[in-house]
Coordinates of C-alpha atoms and ligand atoms in Angstrom, one line a residue:
M1 CA 82.1 167.9 95.5
C2 CA 81.8 165.1 93.0
G3 CA 78.7 163.5 91.5
I4 CA 77.9 159.8 91.5
V5 CA 75.3 157.7 89.8
G6 CA 74.3 154.1 89.6
Y7 CA 71.8 151.9 87.8
I8 CA 70.5 148.3 87.8
G9 CA 68.0 147.3 85.1
R10 CA 67.4 146.5 81.5
E11 CA 67.6 149.9 79.8
D12 CA 70.7 151.0 78.0
I13 CA 73.0 151.3 81.1
K14 CA 75.4 153.7 79.6
E15 CA 72.7 156.1 78.5
I16 CA 71.1 156.1 81.9
L17 CA 74.4 156.8 83.6
L18 CA 75.4 159.5 81.2
D19 CA 72.0 161.1 81.6
G20 CA 72.4 161.2 85.4
L21 CA 76.0 162.5 85.2
R22 CA 74.8 165.4 82.9
E23 CA 72.5 166.5 85.7
L24 CA 75.4 166.3 88.2
E25 CA 78.0 168.0 86.1
Y26 CA 77.5 171.2 88.2
R27 CA 79.1 169.3 91.0
G28 CA 82.4 168.9 89.2
Y29 CA 83.8 168.4 85.7
D30 CA 87.5 167.7 85.9
S31 CA 86.9 164.2 84.6
A32 CA 84.2 161.6 84.3
G33 CA 83.9 157.8 84.1
V34 CA 81.6 154.8 84.1
A35 CA 81.9 151.1 84.8
I36 CA 79.3 148.7 83.4
L37 CA 78.8 145.1 84.4
E38 CA 77.0 142.9 81.9
D39 CA 77.2 139.2 81.4
E40 CA 79.7 139.0 84.3
E41 CA 82.2 141.3 82.4
I42 CA 83.0 144.8 83.4
Q43 CA 83.7 147.5 80.9
S44 CA 85.1 150.8 82.1
F45 CA 85.5 154.2 80.3
K46 CA 87.1 157.4 81.6
A47 CA 87.8 160.8 80.1
I48 CA 89.3 164.0 81.5
G49 CA 87.5 167.3 81.1
K50 CA 83.8 167.7 80.5
L51 CA 81.3 165.0 80.1
K52 CA 81.1 165.4 76.3
N53 CA 84.6 163.8 76.2
L54 CA 83.2 160.7 77.9
E55 CA 80.2 160.7 75.6
E56 CA 82.5 160.7 72.6
K57 CA 84.6 157.8 74.0
T58 CA 81.5 155.7 74.7
K59 CA 79.6 156.5 71.6
N60 CA 79.9 153.0 70.1
F61 CA 79.1 151.2 73.3
S62 CA 75.6 150.1 74.4
T63 CA 74.0 147.4 76.4
N64 CA 70.7 145.6 75.7
G65 CA 70.0 143.2 78.5
F66 CA 70.1 143.1 82.2
G67 CA 73.1 144.7 83.8
L68 CA 74.3 147.4 86.1
G69 CA 76.7 150.3 86.2
I70 CA 78.2 153.1 88.2
G71 CA 79.4 156.5 87.1
H72 CA 81.2 159.6 88.5
T73 CA 81.9 163.2 87.6
R74 CA 84.9 164.5 89.5
W75 CA 86.0 167.7 91.3
A76 CA 89.6 166.9 92.2
T77 CA 90.6 167.0 95.8
H78 CA 93.5 164.4 95.9
G79 CA 95.6 164.1 92.8
K80 CA 95.5 165.9 89.5
P81 CA 92.6 165.6 87.1
T82 CA 94.1 162.9 85.0
E83 CA 92.6 159.8 83.5
L84 CA 94.3 157.6 86.1
N85 CA 92.9 159.7 88.9
A86 CA 89.4 159.6 87.3
H87 CA 86.8 157.3 88.8
P88 CA 85.7 154.5 88.7
H89 CA 88.8 153.0 90.3
L90 CA 89.5 149.4 89.8
G91 CA 90.9 146.5 91.8
E92 CA 91.4 143.0 90.4
F93 CA 87.7 142.3 89.9
S94 CA 85.8 145.3 91.4
Y95 CA 85.2 148.9 90.6
V96 CA 84.3 151.9 92.9
V97 CA 83.1 155.5 92.6
H98 CA 83.3 157.8 95.6
N99 CA 82.4 161.4 96.6
G100 CA 84.0 162.8 99.7
I101 CA 87.4 162.4 101.3
I102 CA 88.8 159.3 103.0
E103 CA 90.8 160.8 105.9
N104 CA 92.7 157.7 106.8
Y105 CA 93.6 156.7 103.3
Q106 CA 97.3 157.0 103.8
E107 CA 97.6 154.5 106.6
L108 CA 95.2 152.1 104.8
K109 CA 97.2 152.5 101.6
K110 CA 100.5 151.8 103.4
K111 CA 99.1 148.6 104.8
L112 CA 97.7 147.5 101.5
I113 CA 101.0 148.2 99.7
Q114 CA 102.8 146.0 102.3
K115 CA 100.3 143.3 101.4
G116 CA 101.3 143.6 97.7
Y117 CA 98.5 145.8 96.3
N118 CA 99.5 148.0 93.5
F119 CA 98.1 151.6 93.3
L120 CA 97.6 153.3 90.0
S121 CA 96.2 156.6 91.1
Q122 CA 97.1 159.4 93.6
T123 CA 93.5 159.4 95.0
D124 CA 92.2 158.5 98.4
T125 CA 89.4 156.6 96.7
E126 CA 91.5 153.8 95.3
V127 CA 92.1 152.3 98.8
I128 CA 88.4 151.4 99.0
V129 CA 88.4 149.0 96.2
H130 CA 91.7 147.3 97.3
L131 CA 90.5 147.1 100.8
F132 CA 87.2 145.5 99.7
E133 CA 89.1 142.9 97.7
E134 CA 91.4 142.2 100.6
N135 CA 88.5 141.8 103.0
Y136 CA 86.8 139.6 100.4
K137 CA 89.8 137.3 100.4
Q138 CA 89.4 136.9 104.2
E139 CA 85.6 136.7 104.5
N140 CA 84.8 135.0 101.2
E141 CA 81.4 136.8 101.2
T142 CA 80.8 140.0 99.4
F143 CA 78.4 141.8 101.8
K144 CA 80.5 141.0 104.8
A145 CA 83.6 142.2 103.0
F146 CA 81.9 145.4 102.1
E147 CA 80.5 146.0 105.6
K148 CA 84.0 145.5 107.0
T149 CA 85.5 147.9 104.5
V150 CA 83.0 150.6 105.4
E151 CA 83.8 150.1 109.1
M152 CA 87.5 150.7 108.3
L153 CA 87.0 154.0 106.5
A154 CA 87.2 157.4 108.3
G155 CA 86.0 160.6 106.7
A156 CA 83.2 161.5 104.4
Y157 CA 81.9 159.3 101.6
A158 CA 79.2 158.3 99.3
I159 CA 80.4 155.1 97.7
L160 CA 79.1 152.7 95.0
L161 CA 80.9 149.5 94.4
I162 CA 80.4 146.7 91.9
T163 CA 82.3 143.4 91.7
K164 CA 82.5 140.4 89.5
A165 CA 82.3 138.4 92.7
D166 CA 78.6 139.3 92.9
P167 CA 77.6 140.5 89.5
N168 CA 73.9 141.3 90.1
T169 CA 74.5 143.8 93.0
I170 CA 75.5 147.4 93.7
Y171 CA 77.0 148.0 97.2
F172 CA 76.6 151.4 98.6
A173 CA 77.6 153.4 101.7
K174 CA 76.9 157.0 102.8
N175 CA 78.5 159.2 105.5
G176 CA 78.7 162.9 105.3
S177 CA 78.3 163.1 101.5
P178 CA 74.9 163.0 99.8
M179 CA 73.3 159.9 98.2
I180 CA 69.9 159.0 97.1
V181 CA 68.6 155.6 96.0
G182 CA 65.3 155.1 94.2
N183 CA 63.4 152.7 92.0
D184 CA 60.8 152.9 89.2
E185 CA 57.6 150.8 88.8
K186 CA 59.6 148.1 86.9
G187 CA 61.9 147.6 89.8
D188 CA 64.9 149.2 88.1
I189 CA 67.2 150.9 90.7
Y190 CA 68.8 154.3 90.4
F191 CA 71.5 156.1 92.5
G192 CA 72.5 159.7 92.5
S193 CA 74.2 162.4 94.5
S194 CA 71.1 164.6 94.2
D195 CA 67.5 164.4 93.0
A196 CA 68.4 165.9 89.7
A197 CA 70.0 162.7 88.5
L198 CA 66.9 160.6 89.3
I199 CA 64.1 162.9 88.2
G200 CA 62.2 161.5 85.3
K201 CA 63.5 158.0 86.1
A202 CA 62.8 156.9 89.6
S203 CA 59.3 157.2 90.9
E204 CA 60.1 156.8 94.6
V205 CA 63.4 157.5 96.5
I206 CA 65.1 157.1 99.8
Y207 CA 67.4 159.8 101.1
L208 CA 70.1 157.9 102.8
S209 CA 71.3 159.0 106.3
D210 CA 74.9 159.1 107.5
G211 CA 76.1 155.7 108.5
D212 CA 73.8 153.9 106.0
Y213 CA 75.2 151.2 103.9
G214 CA 73.8 148.2 102.1
Y215 CA 73.2 146.6 98.7
T216 CA 70.7 146.6 95.9
K217 CA 69.7 144.0 93.3
E218 CA 67.0 144.2 90.7
G219 CA 63.8 145.1 92.6
E220 CA 65.5 144.9 96.0
I221 CA 67.0 147.6 98.3
K222 CA 68.6 146.6 101.6
I223 CA 69.8 149.3 104.0
F224 CA 71.8 148.8 107.2
N225 CA 73.1 151.1 109.8
D226 CA 75.3 149.9 112.6
K227 CA 74.8 146.3 111.5
T228 CA 71.0 146.5 111.8
E229 CA 68.7 146.4 108.9
K230 CA 66.5 149.5 108.5
A231 CA 63.0 149.8 107.3
L232 CA 62.8 151.6 103.9
Q233 CA 61.4 155.1 104.1
K234 CA 60.4 155.8 100.5
K235 CA 59.2 159.1 99.3
P236 CA 57.6 160.0 95.9
L237 CA 60.0 161.8 93.6
I238 CA 58.6 164.9 92.0
G239 CA 60.1 168.2 90.7
D240 CA 61.9 169.6 87.8
K241 CA 65.5 169.3 87.0
I242 CA 66.7 172.9 87.3
S243 CA 65.1 173.4 90.6
A244 CA 66.6 170.0 91.7
Q245 CA 70.0 171.3 90.7
K246 CA 69.3 174.2 93.0
D247 CA 68.2 171.7 95.7
G248 CA 64.9 173.7 96.1
Y249 CA 66.6 177.0 96.6
R250 CA 65.5 180.0 94.5
F251 CA 69.0 180.8 93.3
F252 CA 72.4 179.2 93.1
M253 CA 73.8 182.0 95.3
E254 CA 71.3 181.1 98.0
K255 CA 72.1 177.4 97.7
E256 CA 75.8 178.2 97.9
I257 CA 75.3 180.3 101.0
Y258 CA 73.5 177.4 102.6
E259 CA 76.2 175.0 101.4
Q260 CA 78.9 176.8 103.3
S261 CA 78.7 174.5 106.3
E262 CA 79.2 171.4 104.2
V263 CA 82.0 172.8 102.1
L264 CA 83.9 174.2 105.0
G265 CA 83.8 170.7 106.4
D266 CA 85.4 169.5 103.2
T267 CA 88.0 172.3 103.4
I268 CA 89.2 171.3 106.8
M269 CA 88.9 167.6 106.4
G270 CA 92.1 165.7 106.7
R271 CA 94.0 169.0 107.3
V272 CA 93.0 169.7 110.9
L273 CA 94.3 167.0 113.2
D274 CA 93.9 166.9 117.0
E275 CA 97.0 169.0 117.7
K276 CA 98.3 170.3 114.5
I277 CA 97.5 171.4 111.0
K278 CA 98.6 169.2 108.2
F279 CA 98.8 169.9 104.5
D280 CA 99.7 166.8 102.4
E281 CA 100.2 169.2 99.5
L282 CA 103.0 171.2 101.1
D283 CA 106.6 170.5 101.9
E284 CA 107.8 172.3 105.1
N285 CA 111.2 173.0 103.4
F286 CA 109.3 175.1 100.9
F287 CA 109.1 177.8 103.5
E288 CA 112.8 177.9 104.3
G289 CA 114.3 181.4 103.8
I290 CA 110.8 183.1 103.6
N291 CA 110.6 186.2 105.7
Q292 CA 107.5 187.8 104.3
I293 CA 104.3 187.0 102.3
Q294 CA 102.9 189.0 99.4
F295 CA 99.3 188.2 98.7
C296 CA 97.9 189.1 95.4
A297 CA 94.3 188.7 94.0
C298 CA 91.2 190.5 92.7
G299 CA 87.7 191.2 94.1
T300 CA 86.4 188.8 96.7
S301 CA 89.7 186.9 96.6
Y302 CA 91.5 190.1 97.5
N303 CA 89.1 190.7 100.4
S304 CA 89.8 187.2 101.8
A305 CA 93.5 187.7 101.6
L306 CA 93.3 191.1 103.3
A307 CA 91.3 189.6 106.1
C308 CA 93.8 186.8 106.6
S309 CA 96.9 189.0 106.4
Y310 CA 95.9 190.0 110.0
L311 CA 96.1 186.4 111.0
F312 CA 99.5 185.7 109.3
E313 CA 101.1 188.7 111.2
R314 CA 99.4 187.8 114.5
Q315 CA 99.7 184.0 114.5
A316 CA 102.7 183.2 112.3
K317 CA 104.4 186.5 113.1
I318 CA 105.3 186.9 109.5
K319 CA 105.2 190.2 107.6
S320 CA 102.3 190.1 105.2
F321 CA 101.0 192.5 102.7
V322 CA 98.2 192.4 100.1
E323 CA 98.0 193.9 96.7
I324 CA 95.2 194.1 94.1
A325 CA 96.6 192.2 91.1
S326 CA 95.7 194.8 88.5
E327 CA 97.7 197.4 90.5
F328 CA 100.6 195.1 91.2
R329 CA 101.2 194.4 87.5
Y330 CA 102.0 198.0 86.6
K331 CA 103.6 199.4 89.7
E332 CA 107.0 198.0 88.8
P333 CA 107.2 196.3 92.2
L334 CA 110.4 195.6 94.0
L335 CA 110.5 191.9 94.6
S336 CA 112.9 190.1 96.9
K337 CA 113.5 186.4 97.0
D338 CA 112.7 186.0 100.7
T339 CA 109.1 186.7 99.8
L340 CA 106.5 184.0 99.3
F341 CA 104.1 185.1 96.6
V342 CA 100.5 183.8 97.3
V343 CA 97.8 184.2 94.7
I344 CA 94.2 183.6 95.6
S345 CA 91.6 182.9 93.0
Q346 CA 88.3 181.0 92.9
S347 CA 88.5 180.3 89.1
G348 CA 92.3 180.1 88.7
E349 CA 91.8 181.9 85.4
T350 CA 91.6 185.6 86.4
A351 CA 93.9 187.4 83.9
D352 CA 95.3 190.0 86.3
T353 CA 96.1 187.5 89.0
L354 CA 97.6 185.1 86.5
E355 CA 99.9 187.8 85.0
A356 CA 100.9 188.9 88.5
L357 CA 101.9 185.3 89.3
K358 CA 103.9 185.1 86.1
M359 CA 105.8 188.3 87.1
A360 CA 106.6 186.9 90.5
K361 CA 107.8 183.6 89.0
K362 CA 110.0 185.4 86.5
A363 CA 111.5 187.4 89.5
G364 CA 112.4 184.0 91.0
L365 CA 109.9 184.1 93.9
K366 CA 108.5 181.0 95.5
T367 CA 104.7 180.8 94.6
L368 CA 101.7 179.3 96.2
A369 CA 98.1 179.3 94.9
I370 CA 94.9 179.2 97.0
C371 CA 92.5 178.1 94.4
N372 CA 89.1 176.3 93.9
V373 CA 89.8 174.8 90.4
D374 CA 92.4 172.2 90.0
N375 CA 94.4 172.2 86.8
S376 CA 93.4 175.8 86.2
S377 CA 96.1 178.1 84.7
I378 CA 97.0 179.5 88.1
V379 CA 97.3 176.0 89.6
R380 CA 99.5 174.8 86.8
I381 CA 101.9 177.7 87.1
S382 CA 102.3 177.9 90.9
D383 CA 104.9 175.9 92.7
Y384 CA 102.4 174.6 95.2
T385 CA 98.6 174.8 95.5
L386 CA 96.1 174.5 98.3
L387 CA 92.7 173.7 96.9
T388 CA 89.8 175.3 98.7
R389 CA 87.4 172.5 98.0
A390 CA 84.3 174.7 97.7
G391 CA 82.8 172.7 94.7
I392 CA 81.5 174.5 91.7
E393 CA 80.3 178.0 92.4
K394 CA 77.6 179.1 89.9
G395 CA 76.4 182.4 91.4
V396 CA 78.6 185.2 90.0
A397 CA 78.6 186.7 93.4
S398 CA 81.1 184.6 95.3
T399 CA 80.0 183.3 98.7
K400 CA 81.3 179.8 99.5
A401 CA 84.5 180.5 97.6
F402 CA 85.2 183.4 100.0
A403 CA 84.4 181.3 103.1
T404 CA 86.7 178.5 102.0
Q405 CA 89.6 180.8 101.0
V406 CA 89.5 182.4 104.4
M407 CA 89.5 179.0 106.0
V408 CA 92.5 177.7 104.0
M409 CA 94.5 180.9 104.7
W410 CA 93.7 180.7 108.4
M411 CA 94.9 177.1 108.5
L412 CA 98.0 178.1 106.5
A413 CA 98.7 180.9 109.1
L414 CA 98.5 178.2 111.8
Y415 CA 100.7 175.8 109.8
L416 CA 103.3 178.5 109.5
A417 CA 102.9 179.3 113.2
Q418 CA 103.8 175.6 113.8
I419 CA 106.9 175.7 111.6
R420 CA 108.0 179.0 113.0
N421 CA 107.2 178.1 116.6
T422 CA 105.2 181.3 117.2
M423 CA 102.3 179.7 119.1
S424 CA 102.2 177.5 122.2
A425 CA 100.6 174.0 121.9
E426 CA 97.7 175.3 124.0
E427 CA 97.0 178.2 121.7
L428 CA 97.2 176.0 118.7
K429 CA 94.7 173.5 120.2
A430 CA 92.3 176.3 121.0
E431 CA 92.5 177.5 117.4
I432 CA 91.9 174.0 116.1
S433 CA 88.9 173.6 118.3
T434 CA 87.5 176.9 116.9
I435 CA 88.1 175.8 113.4
R436 CA 86.2 172.6 113.9
H437 CA 83.3 174.5 115.2
I438 CA 83.1 176.9 112.2
P439 CA 81.0 174.7 109.9
K440 CA 78.3 174.9 112.6
T441 CA 78.7 178.6 112.9
V442 CA 77.6 179.2 109.3
I443 CA 74.5 177.1 109.3
V444 CA 71.6 179.4 108.3
E445 CA 68.8 179.4 110.9
D446 CA 65.3 179.9 109.4
S447 CA 64.6 182.6 111.9
L448 CA 67.7 184.6 110.9
H449 CA 66.9 184.3 107.2
E450 CA 63.3 185.3 107.8
K451 CA 64.4 188.4 109.8
I452 CA 66.8 189.5 107.0
K453 CA 64.0 189.0 104.4
R454 CA 61.8 191.3 106.4
L455 CA 64.5 193.9 107.1
S456 CA 65.6 194.0 103.5
K457 CA 62.5 196.0 102.5
R458 CA 63.8 199.0 104.5
Y459 CA 67.1 199.1 102.6
L460 CA 66.0 199.5 99.0
H461 CA 66.5 203.2 98.5
G462 CA 68.5 206.0 100.0
H463 CA 71.7 207.4 98.6
G464 CA 74.1 204.6 99.6
F465 CA 75.5 202.1 102.0
F466 CA 78.5 202.1 104.2
F467 CA 79.6 198.7 105.5
I468 CA 82.0 199.5 108.4
G469 CA 84.2 197.4 110.6
R470 CA 87.6 197.4 112.2
D471 CA 90.5 195.0 112.1
L472 CA 89.5 191.7 110.4
F473 CA 86.0 193.1 110.1
Y474 CA 87.1 195.8 107.8
P475 CA 87.9 193.4 104.9
L476 CA 84.6 191.7 105.8
A477 CA 82.9 195.1 105.4
L478 CA 84.6 195.4 102.0
E479 CA 83.3 192.0 101.0
G480 CA 79.8 192.8 102.3
A481 CA 79.7 196.0 100.3
L482 CA 81.0 194.2 97.2
K483 CA 78.3 191.5 97.4
L484 CA 75.6 194.2 97.7
K485 CA 76.9 196.2 94.8
E486 CA 77.2 193.2 92.5
I487 CA 73.7 192.0 92.8
S488 CA 71.6 195.0 93.9
Y489 CA 73.3 197.6 91.8
L490 CA 73.1 200.0 94.8
H491 CA 76.1 202.0 95.7
A492 CA 77.9 200.5 98.7
E493 CA 81.3 201.0 100.2
G494 CA 83.3 199.0 102.7
Y495 CA 85.2 201.3 105.1
P496 CA 87.4 201.0 108.1
A497 CA 85.1 202.3 110.9
G498 CA 87.8 204.5 112.4
E499 CA 88.3 206.3 109.1
M500 CA 84.8 207.5 108.6
K501 CA 85.5 210.7 110.6
H502 CA 88.3 211.6 108.1
G503 CA 85.8 212.3 105.3
P504 CA 82.9 210.0 104.5
I505 CA 81.0 211.1 107.6
A506 CA 80.1 214.2 105.6
L507 CA 77.7 212.0 103.7
A508 CA 75.8 211.0 106.9
D509 CA 72.1 211.7 106.9
S510 CA 69.0 209.6 107.3
E511 CA 69.3 208.4 103.7
L512 CA 72.7 206.9 104.4
F513 CA 72.5 203.3 105.4
T514 CA 75.3 202.1 107.7
I515 CA 75.8 198.4 108.1
A516 CA 77.9 198.2 111.3
L517 CA 79.9 195.0 112.0
M518 CA 80.3 195.2 115.8
P519 CA 81.9 192.0 117.1
K520 CA 82.4 191.7 120.8
S521 CA 85.8 190.1 120.5
V522 CA 87.6 192.8 118.6
H523 CA 87.7 196.5 119.6
Y524 CA 84.0 196.7 120.5
D525 CA 84.3 200.0 122.3
K526 CA 86.1 201.6 119.5
I527 CA 83.7 200.6 116.8
K528 CA 80.8 201.5 119.1
S529 CA 82.0 205.1 119.3
N530 CA 82.5 205.2 115.5
V531 CA 78.9 204.1 115.1
E532 CA 77.6 206.6 117.7
E533 CA 79.3 209.4 115.7
L534 CA 77.2 208.3 112.7
S535 CA 74.1 207.9 114.7
A536 CA 74.5 211.5 116.0
R537 CA 74.4 212.6 112.3
D538 CA 71.1 210.8 111.8
A539 CA 72.5 208.0 109.6
T540 CA 70.2 204.9 109.4
I541 CA 72.0 202.1 111.2
L542 CA 71.8 198.4 111.0
A543 CA 74.0 197.0 113.8
I544 CA 75.2 193.4 113.7
S545 CA 76.5 192.4 117.1
P546 CA 76.2 190.0 120.0
L547 CA 75.6 193.1 122.2
E548 CA 72.4 195.1 122.2
F549 CA 73.0 198.6 120.7
D550 CA 70.4 201.2 121.6
L551 CA 71.2 203.7 118.9
A552 CA 70.7 201.2 116.1
D553 CA 67.6 201.6 113.9
D554 CA 67.8 197.8 113.2
F555 CA 69.7 195.2 115.0
I556 CA 70.7 191.6 114.2
K557 CA 71.9 189.8 117.2
T558 CA 74.8 187.3 116.7
N559 CA 76.1 184.7 119.1
Y560 CA 78.8 185.8 121.5
S561 CA 82.2 184.1 120.9
D562 CA 85.5 185.1 122.3
H563 CA 87.2 184.1 119.0
P564 CA 87.1 186.7 116.3
M565 CA 86.9 184.1 113.6
S566 CA 83.7 182.7 114.9
E567 CA 82.2 186.1 114.9
F568 CA 83.7 186.8 111.4
F569 CA 82.1 183.7 109.8
E570 CA 78.7 184.4 111.5
M571 CA 78.7 188.0 110.3
M572 CA 79.8 186.9 106.8
V573 CA 76.6 184.8 106.4
I574 CA 74.5 187.8 107.5
T575 CA 76.0 190.2 105.0
Q576 CA 75.6 187.6 102.2
L577 CA 71.9 187.0 103.0
L578 CA 71.3 190.8 103.3
A579 CA 72.7 191.3 99.7
L580 CA 70.7 188.4 98.4
E581 CA 67.4 189.5 99.9
I582 CA 67.8 193.2 98.8
S583 CA 68.6 191.9 95.3
V584 CA 65.5 189.7 95.3
R585 CA 63.2 192.5 96.4
L586 CA 64.6 194.7 93.6
G587 CA 63.8 192.0 91.1
N588 CA 67.4 191.5 89.9
D589 CA 69.0 188.4 88.4
V590 CA 70.8 187.2 91.5
D591 CA 72.9 184.5 89.8
M592 CA 73.8 186.4 86.7
P593 CA 74.0 190.1 87.6
R594 CA 74.3 192.6 84.8
N595 CA 77.7 193.5 83.3
L596 CA 79.5 190.8 85.3
A597 CA 81.2 187.5 84.4
K598 CA 82.1 184.6 86.7
S599 CA 85.6 184.6 85.6
V600 CA 87.4 187.7 84.3
T601 CA 89.9 186.4 81.8
V602 CA 90.6 189.8 80.2
E603 CA 92.6 192.7 81.6
Ligands
AGP1 C1 83.1 188.1 93.5 O1 81.8 188.1 94.0 C2 83.3 188.5 92.2 N1 82.4 188.1 91.3 C3 84.7 188.9 91.8 O2 85.1 190.0 92.5 C4 85.8 187.8 91.8 O3 86.1 187.5 93.2 C5 87.1 188.3 91.1 O4 86.8 188.5 89.8 C6 88.2 187.3 91.3 O5 87.9 186.1 90.7 P1 88.8 184.8 91.1 O6 88.7 184.5 92.5 O7 88.2 183.7 90.2 O8 90.2 185.1 90.7

């Protein structure tokens, strides 16, 4: 997730762009940049880190006549957060900003290099500006060149492009990544990745659809789709900035739950091909001599690793074990060099995980980070990194970070299965097709959310919760219980369903709430008898399953799928929403629960 802005008009262009970027900084802050075209000259400024660094760099620059500009705040996906990789990217006479991922950038880049184009950055974005200039050479007409460029791009994008070849115009295109264009009464034009960047400036806006592209000049907006001009569907822009940042959701956590479909799409983009998994970030030789994997993490990241350890053993047939980082550090672990040490962290700054990583490095192990924040301490220290691409997560209770971690590790398990030849081509294809379907699986239906809102009122008291599941669904039960604890302050435990009879069942009575994860694809009969045992002791049961279960007090029906991961992701969303709605009813601060911090940088 990055943020982009654009402006055409007579106000101070830099101030308008910086104002917009300030509102979008929640989308990413690895680096920021602007390009401003005034009197046929383009000035560009970039700075790594937060926006204040760009503000400092541009403090002596201002405009005071007609002009236009584009700006960007970056959340790195391809290439490190350096100034060269920061947007806008320049060609010979044009500049571009982009949010999304150009999937075919490597083949385009190769062709452009053969034609003599020189690339300065490691980004996928830079191909757009060179491609546009190459097309302009052939077409000699800017709009045609832009249209042709857009046609040649595959992947997700929101693009703004300015060029000295047509100095009064901003070209734009949108596919899969958000973009809004608006105007004020004077005819000044504004672009932004979300309402927040336009509130207080534009009076009416158009929410661009996938496949839209076009151009804007002072007082003029032209939108095309599939080479046909579209009628402009303008809407008045109202609202306040904070709620715009939350995109109309009550809490960031709620927004982040709803965002999971989009970010999972980003996570798999360019990595899941028709018949194989590809990670540009990895070198296959890196895995030579590796016989086992040691995962190490804290909290939610630990739960995601535990879930995926089942996949690594089953799919890649590699011994996998998982350790809580704070335990690992002091157990004087025996480490052997045939072990790949994988740390998982949303923030990349968790002290316990970071220290565990340093220990593994010191012992000479190969290391890999699964992380959401590029250039974080954990990323800098690890030999290799796979970014989860979840975008900034503001809610202290992790949701989309968990979803994307699981997805990255599932893809990694398949990648290793390819290298180790532990799966047939047919099996791999089936996995790939399930992965592609997951972003749809996590879309939140209104009816589901409404049902959970209603159900939540029955789960506010009692003497505790047990989330139970088996197999992959045991770590999901741990994660469901962690979510509930964090934001409701109610006592909840995640437990392997088969283990209840070895002790905890003693707690069962009508005041004990059991959240039973009962997928059809994994040991349904086994978990069913575990839940029956609890029901016989009068525990209150909320069953989550595709199969009706008569003994449940409450029941949430899921879709039947024969792939455990589809059931896993669907149940994940249900447990997140349940925690959210219980917390809301209890009147708690959902996004900033008491006693917790987003990133735990102390022991
Ligand atoms: C998750 O909801 C938590 N807030 C917490 O458990 C978190 O996952 C843990 O502190 C690890 O953080 P990290 O992923 O940033 O390393």
